[in-house]
PDB file of C-alpha atoms in Angstrom:
ATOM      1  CA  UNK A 100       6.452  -3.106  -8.885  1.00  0.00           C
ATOM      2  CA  UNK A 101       4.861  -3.313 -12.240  1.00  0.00           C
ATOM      3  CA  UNK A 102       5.037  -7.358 -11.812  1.00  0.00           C
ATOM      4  CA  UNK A 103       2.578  -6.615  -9.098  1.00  0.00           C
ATOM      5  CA  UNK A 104      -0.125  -5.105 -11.342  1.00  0.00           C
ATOM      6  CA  UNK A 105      -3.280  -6.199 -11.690  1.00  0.00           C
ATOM      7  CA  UNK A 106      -3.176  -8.320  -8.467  1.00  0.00           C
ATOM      8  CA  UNK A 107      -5.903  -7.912  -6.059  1.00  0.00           C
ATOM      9  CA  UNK A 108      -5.359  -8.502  -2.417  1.00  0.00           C
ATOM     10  CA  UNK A 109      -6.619  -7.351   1.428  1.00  0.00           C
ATOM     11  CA  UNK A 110      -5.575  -4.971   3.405  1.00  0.00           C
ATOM     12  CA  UNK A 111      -6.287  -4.101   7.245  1.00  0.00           C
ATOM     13  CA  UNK A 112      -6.284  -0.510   6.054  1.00  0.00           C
ATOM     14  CA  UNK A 113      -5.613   2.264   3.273  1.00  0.00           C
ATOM     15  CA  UNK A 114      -5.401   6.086   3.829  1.00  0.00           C
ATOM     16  CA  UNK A 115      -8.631   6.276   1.342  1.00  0.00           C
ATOM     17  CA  UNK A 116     -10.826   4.601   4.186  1.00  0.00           C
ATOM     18  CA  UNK A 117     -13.571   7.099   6.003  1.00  0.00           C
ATOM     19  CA  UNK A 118     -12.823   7.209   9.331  1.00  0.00           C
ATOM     20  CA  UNK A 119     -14.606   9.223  11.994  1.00  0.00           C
ATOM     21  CA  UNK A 120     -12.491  11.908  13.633  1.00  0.00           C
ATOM     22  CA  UNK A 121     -11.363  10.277  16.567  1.00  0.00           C
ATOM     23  CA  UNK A 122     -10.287  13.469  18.236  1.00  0.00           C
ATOM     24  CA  UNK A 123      -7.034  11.344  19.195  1.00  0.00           C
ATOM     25  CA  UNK A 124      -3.212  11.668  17.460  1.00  0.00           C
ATOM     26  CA  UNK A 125      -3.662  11.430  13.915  1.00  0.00           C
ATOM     27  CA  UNK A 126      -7.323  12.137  13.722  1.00  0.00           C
ATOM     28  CA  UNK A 127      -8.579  10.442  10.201  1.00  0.00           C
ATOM     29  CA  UNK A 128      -6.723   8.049   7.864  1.00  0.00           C
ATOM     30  CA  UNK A 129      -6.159  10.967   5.529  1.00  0.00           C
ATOM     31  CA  UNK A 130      -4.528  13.092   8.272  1.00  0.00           C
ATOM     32  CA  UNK A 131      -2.262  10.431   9.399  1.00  0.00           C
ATOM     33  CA  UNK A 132      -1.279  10.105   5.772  1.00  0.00           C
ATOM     34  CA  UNK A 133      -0.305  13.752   5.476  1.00  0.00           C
ATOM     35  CA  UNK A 134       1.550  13.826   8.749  1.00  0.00           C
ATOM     36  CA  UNK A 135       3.014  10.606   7.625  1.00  0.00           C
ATOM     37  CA  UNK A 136       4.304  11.916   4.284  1.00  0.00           C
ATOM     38  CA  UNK A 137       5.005  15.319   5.638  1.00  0.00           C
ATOM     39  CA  UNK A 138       7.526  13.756   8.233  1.00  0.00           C
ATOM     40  CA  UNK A 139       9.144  10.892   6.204  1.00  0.00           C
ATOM     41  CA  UNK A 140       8.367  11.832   2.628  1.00  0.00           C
ATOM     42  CA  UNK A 141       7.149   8.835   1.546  1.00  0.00           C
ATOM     43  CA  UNK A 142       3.643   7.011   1.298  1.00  0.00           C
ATOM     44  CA  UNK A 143       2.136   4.899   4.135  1.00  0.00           C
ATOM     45  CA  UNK A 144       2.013   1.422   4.299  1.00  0.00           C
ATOM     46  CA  UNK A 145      -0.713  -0.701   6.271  1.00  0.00           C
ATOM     47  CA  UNK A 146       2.652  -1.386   8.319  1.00  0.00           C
ATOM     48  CA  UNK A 147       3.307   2.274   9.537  1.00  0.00           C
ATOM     49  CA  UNK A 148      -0.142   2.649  10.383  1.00  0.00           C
ATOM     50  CA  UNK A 149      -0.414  -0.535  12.279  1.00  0.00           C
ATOM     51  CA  UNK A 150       2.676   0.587  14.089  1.00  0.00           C
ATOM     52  CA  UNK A 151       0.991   3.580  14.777  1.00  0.00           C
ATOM     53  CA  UNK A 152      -2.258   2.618  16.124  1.00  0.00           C
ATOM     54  CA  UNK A 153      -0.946   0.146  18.517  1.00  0.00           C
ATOM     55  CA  UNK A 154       1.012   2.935  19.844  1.00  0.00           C
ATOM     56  CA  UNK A 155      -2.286   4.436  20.500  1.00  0.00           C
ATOM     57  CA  UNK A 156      -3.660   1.098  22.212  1.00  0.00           C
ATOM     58  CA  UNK A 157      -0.781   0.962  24.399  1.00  0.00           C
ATOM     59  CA  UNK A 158      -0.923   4.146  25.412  1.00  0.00           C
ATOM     60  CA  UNK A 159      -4.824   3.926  25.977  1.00  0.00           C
ATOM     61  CA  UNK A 160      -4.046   0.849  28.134  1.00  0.00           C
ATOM     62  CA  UNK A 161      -1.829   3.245  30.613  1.00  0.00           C
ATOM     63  CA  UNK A 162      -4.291   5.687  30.608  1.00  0.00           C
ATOM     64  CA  UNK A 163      -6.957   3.341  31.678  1.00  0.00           C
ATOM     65  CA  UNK A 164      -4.856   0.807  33.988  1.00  0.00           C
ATOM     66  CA  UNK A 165      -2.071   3.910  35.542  1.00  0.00           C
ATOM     67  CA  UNK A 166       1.407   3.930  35.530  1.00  0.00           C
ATOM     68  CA  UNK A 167       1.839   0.877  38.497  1.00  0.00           C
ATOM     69  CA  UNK A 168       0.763  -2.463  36.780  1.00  0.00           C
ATOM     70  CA  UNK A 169       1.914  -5.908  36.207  1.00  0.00           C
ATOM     71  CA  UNK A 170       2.196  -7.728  32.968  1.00  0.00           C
ATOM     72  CA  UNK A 171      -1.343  -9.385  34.183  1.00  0.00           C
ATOM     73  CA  UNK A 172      -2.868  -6.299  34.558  1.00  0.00           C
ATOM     74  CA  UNK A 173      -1.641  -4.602  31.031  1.00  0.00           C
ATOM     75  CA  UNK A 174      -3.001  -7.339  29.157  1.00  0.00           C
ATOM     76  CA  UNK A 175      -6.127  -7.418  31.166  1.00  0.00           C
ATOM     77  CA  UNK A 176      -6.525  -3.540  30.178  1.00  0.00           C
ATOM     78  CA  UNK A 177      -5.678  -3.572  26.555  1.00  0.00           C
ATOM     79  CA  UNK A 178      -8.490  -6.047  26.506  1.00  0.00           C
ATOM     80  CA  UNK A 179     -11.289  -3.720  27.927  1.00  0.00           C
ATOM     81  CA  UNK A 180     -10.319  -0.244  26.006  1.00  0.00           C
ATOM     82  CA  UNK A 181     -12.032   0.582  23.134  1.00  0.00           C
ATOM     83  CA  UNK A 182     -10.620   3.094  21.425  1.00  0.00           C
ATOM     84  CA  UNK A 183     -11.981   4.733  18.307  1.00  0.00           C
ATOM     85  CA  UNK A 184      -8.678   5.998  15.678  1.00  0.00           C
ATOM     86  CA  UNK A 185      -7.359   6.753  12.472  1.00  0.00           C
ATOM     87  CA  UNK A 186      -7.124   2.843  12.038  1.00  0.00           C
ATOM     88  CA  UNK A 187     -10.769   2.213  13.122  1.00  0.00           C
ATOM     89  CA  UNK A 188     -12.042   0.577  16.208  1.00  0.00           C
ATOM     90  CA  UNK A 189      -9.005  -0.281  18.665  1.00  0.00           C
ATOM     91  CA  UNK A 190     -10.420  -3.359  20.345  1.00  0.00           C
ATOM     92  CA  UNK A 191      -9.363  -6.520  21.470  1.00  0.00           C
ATOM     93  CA  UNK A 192     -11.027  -9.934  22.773  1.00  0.00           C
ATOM     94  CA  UNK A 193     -10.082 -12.177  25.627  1.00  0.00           C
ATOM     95  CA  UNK A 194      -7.167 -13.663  23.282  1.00  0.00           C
ATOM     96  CA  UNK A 195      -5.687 -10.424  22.771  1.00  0.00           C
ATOM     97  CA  UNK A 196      -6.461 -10.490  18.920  1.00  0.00           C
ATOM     98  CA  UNK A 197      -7.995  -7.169  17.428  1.00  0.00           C
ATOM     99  CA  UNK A 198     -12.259  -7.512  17.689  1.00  0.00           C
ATOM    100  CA  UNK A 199     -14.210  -6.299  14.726  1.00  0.00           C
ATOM    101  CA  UNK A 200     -11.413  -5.810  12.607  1.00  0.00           C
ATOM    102  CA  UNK A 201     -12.220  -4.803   8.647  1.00  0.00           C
ATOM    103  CA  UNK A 202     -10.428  -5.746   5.704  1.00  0.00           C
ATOM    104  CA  UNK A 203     -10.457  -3.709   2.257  1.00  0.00           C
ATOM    105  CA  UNK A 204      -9.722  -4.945  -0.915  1.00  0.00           C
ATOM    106  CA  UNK A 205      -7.120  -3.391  -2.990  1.00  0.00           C
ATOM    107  CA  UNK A 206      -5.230  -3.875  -5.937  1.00  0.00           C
ATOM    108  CA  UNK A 207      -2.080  -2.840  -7.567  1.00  0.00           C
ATOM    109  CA  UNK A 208      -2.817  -0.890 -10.965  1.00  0.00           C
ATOM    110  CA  UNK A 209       0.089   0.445 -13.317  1.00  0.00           C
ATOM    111  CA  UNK A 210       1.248   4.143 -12.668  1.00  0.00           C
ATOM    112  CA  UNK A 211      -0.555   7.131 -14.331  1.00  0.00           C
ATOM    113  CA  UNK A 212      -0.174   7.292 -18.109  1.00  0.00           C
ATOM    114  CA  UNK A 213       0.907  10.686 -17.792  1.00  0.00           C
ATOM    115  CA  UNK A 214       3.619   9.499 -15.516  1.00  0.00           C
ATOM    116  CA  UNK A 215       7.374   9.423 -17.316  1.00  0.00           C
ATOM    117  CA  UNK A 216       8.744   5.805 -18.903  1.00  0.00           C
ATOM    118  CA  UNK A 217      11.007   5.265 -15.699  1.00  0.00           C
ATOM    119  CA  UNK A 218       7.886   5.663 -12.647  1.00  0.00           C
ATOM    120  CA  UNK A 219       5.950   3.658 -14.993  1.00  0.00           C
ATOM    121  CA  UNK A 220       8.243   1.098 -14.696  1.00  0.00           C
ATOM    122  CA  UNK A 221       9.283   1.285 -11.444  1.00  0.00           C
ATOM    123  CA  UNK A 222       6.371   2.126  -9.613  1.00  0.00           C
ATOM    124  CA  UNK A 223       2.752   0.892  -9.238  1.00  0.00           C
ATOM    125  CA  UNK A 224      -0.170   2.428  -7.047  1.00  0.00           C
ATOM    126  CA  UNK A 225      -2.287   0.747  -4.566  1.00  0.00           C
ATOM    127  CA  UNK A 226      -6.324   1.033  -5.383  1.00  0.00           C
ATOM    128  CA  UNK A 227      -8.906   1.082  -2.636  1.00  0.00           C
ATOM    129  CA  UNK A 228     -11.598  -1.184  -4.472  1.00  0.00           C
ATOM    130  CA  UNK A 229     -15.123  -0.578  -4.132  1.00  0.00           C
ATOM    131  CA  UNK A 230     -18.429  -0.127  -5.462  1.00  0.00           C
ATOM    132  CA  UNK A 231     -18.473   3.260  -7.202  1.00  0.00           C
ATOM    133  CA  UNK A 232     -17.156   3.665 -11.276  1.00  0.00           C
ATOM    134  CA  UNK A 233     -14.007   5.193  -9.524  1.00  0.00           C
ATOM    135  CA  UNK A 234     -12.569   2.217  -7.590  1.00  0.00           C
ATOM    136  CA  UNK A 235     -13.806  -0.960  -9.535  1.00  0.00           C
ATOM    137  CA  UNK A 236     -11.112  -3.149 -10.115  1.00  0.00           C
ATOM    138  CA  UNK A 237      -9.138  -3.885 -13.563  1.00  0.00           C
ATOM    139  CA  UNK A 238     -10.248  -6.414 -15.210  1.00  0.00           C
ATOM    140  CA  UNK A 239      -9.365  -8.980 -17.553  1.00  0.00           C
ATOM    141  CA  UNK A 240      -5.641  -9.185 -16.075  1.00  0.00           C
ATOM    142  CA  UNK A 241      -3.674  -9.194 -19.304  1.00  0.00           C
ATOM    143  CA  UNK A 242      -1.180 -11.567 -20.131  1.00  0.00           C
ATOM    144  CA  UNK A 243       1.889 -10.995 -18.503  1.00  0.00           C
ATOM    145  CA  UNK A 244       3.472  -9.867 -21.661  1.00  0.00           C
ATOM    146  CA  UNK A 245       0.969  -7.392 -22.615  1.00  0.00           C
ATOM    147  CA  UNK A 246       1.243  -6.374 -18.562  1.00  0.00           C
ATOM    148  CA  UNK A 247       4.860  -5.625 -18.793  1.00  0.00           C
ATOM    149  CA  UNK A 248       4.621  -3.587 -22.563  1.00  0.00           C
ATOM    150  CA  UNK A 249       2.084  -1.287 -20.976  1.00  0.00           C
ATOM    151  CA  UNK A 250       4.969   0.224 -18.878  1.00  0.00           C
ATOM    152  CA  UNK A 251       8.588  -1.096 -20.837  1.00  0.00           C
ATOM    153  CA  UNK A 252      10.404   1.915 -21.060  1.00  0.00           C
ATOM    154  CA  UNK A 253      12.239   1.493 -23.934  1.00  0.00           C
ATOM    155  CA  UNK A 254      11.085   2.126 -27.508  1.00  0.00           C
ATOM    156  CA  UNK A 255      11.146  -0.512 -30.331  1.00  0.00           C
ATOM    157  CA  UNK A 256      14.930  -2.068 -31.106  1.00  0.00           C
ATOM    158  CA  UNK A 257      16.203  -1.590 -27.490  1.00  0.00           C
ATOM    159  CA  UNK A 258      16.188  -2.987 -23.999  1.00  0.00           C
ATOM    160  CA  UNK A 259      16.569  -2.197 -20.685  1.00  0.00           C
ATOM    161  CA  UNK A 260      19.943  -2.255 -19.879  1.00  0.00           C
ATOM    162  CA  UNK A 261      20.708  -4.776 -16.957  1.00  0.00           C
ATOM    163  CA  UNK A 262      24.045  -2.776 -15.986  1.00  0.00           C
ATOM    164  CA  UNK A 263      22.422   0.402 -14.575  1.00  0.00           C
ATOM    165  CA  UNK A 264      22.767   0.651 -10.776  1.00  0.00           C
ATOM    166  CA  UNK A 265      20.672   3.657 -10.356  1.00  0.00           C
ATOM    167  CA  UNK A 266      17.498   4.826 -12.621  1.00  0.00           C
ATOM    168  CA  UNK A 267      16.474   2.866 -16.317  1.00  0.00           C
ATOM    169  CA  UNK A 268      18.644   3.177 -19.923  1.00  0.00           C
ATOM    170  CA  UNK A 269      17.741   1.811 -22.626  1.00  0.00           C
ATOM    171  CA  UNK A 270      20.623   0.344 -24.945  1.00  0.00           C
ATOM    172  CA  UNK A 271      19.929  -1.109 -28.273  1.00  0.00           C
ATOM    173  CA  UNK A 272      19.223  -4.445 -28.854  1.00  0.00           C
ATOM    174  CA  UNK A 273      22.297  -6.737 -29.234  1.00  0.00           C
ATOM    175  CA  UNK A 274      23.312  -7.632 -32.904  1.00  0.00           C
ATOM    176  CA  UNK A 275      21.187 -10.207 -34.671  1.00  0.00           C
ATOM    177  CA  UNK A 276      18.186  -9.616 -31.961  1.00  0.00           C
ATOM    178  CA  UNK A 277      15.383  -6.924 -32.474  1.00  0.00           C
ATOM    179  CA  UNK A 278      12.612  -6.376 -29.750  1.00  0.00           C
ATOM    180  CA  UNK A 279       9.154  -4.972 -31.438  1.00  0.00           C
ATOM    181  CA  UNK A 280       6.677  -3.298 -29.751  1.00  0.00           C
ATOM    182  CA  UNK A 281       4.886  -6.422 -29.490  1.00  0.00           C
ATOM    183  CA  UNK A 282       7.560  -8.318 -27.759  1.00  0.00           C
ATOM    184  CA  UNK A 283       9.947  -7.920 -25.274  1.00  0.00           C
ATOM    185  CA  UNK A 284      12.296 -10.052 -26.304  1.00  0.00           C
TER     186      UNK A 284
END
């Protein structure tokens, strides 16, 4: 993950997104994110909320069309609902592609400093950019050597070690190499 940071991308949504209470399943993003987390104990993706919402589309399309219809008729319904969720306006036009869809921009920022040596290495979080101080983007990008010594794990005179299946050890450099803290290799 810590390749990834620093790169700025879209996203069709993020649990930081206002949405109105939509009185259906999962309410607001930041409710589906709790249930989410509460049931799988991990962190949303876009993914598992698209999933999600189109399970509330379909079933919106019975509601609307009954439990008696033909292929036709499904795809004729899904077309007319309009269905306000979690995931924002559930719409769809006469192609069946999702009307008045919104895309935020995100981007991938290191792990908290406070975080230990390993999550900074291994994991990255994913910013909801906007206008306020709190979600402008980081920026310059550094080079991608300075990138990767803002979360190397190891201290001066050691690497990684490549042979670790499970979680980060550092081992000392081999003999006749020496990594500084300005270098990785």
């Amino acid at each position: 993950a810590p390749n990834a940071n620093y790169i700025v991308s879209s996203s069709v949504w993020h649990e930081s997104v206002a949405t109105e209470p939509s009185g259906l399943a999962f309410d607001t993003s930041t409710k589906f994110a709790e249930k989410y987390r509460a049931k799988f104990q991990d962190d949303p993706s876009y993914f598992s909320a698209a999933a999600a919402a189109a399970g509330l589309a379909l079933l919106s399309a019975v509601k609307l069309q009954g439990t008696t219809w033909s292929e036709i008729e499904f795809a004729n319904a899904l077309r007319t609902i309009s269905v306000p969720s979690f995931f924002g306006d559930l719409s769809f036009d006469q192609f069946g592609m999702r009307a008045n869809a919104r895309c935020y921009p995100q981007q991938v920022q290191p792990w908290h400093q406070d975080g230990t040596a390993q999550e900074r290495y291994q994991k990255s979080l994913v910013s909801l950019l906007g206008e306020d101080e709190s979600r402008l983007p980081l920026y310059p990008m550094p080079s991608w050597t300075q990138k990767e010594l803002q979360v190397y794990p190891c201290d001066s005179g050691y690497l990684v070690d490549p042979t670790m299946t499970v979680g980060i050890a550092c081992s000392p450099c081999p003999k006749g190499r020496h990594r500084t803290n300005d270098s990785l290799f």
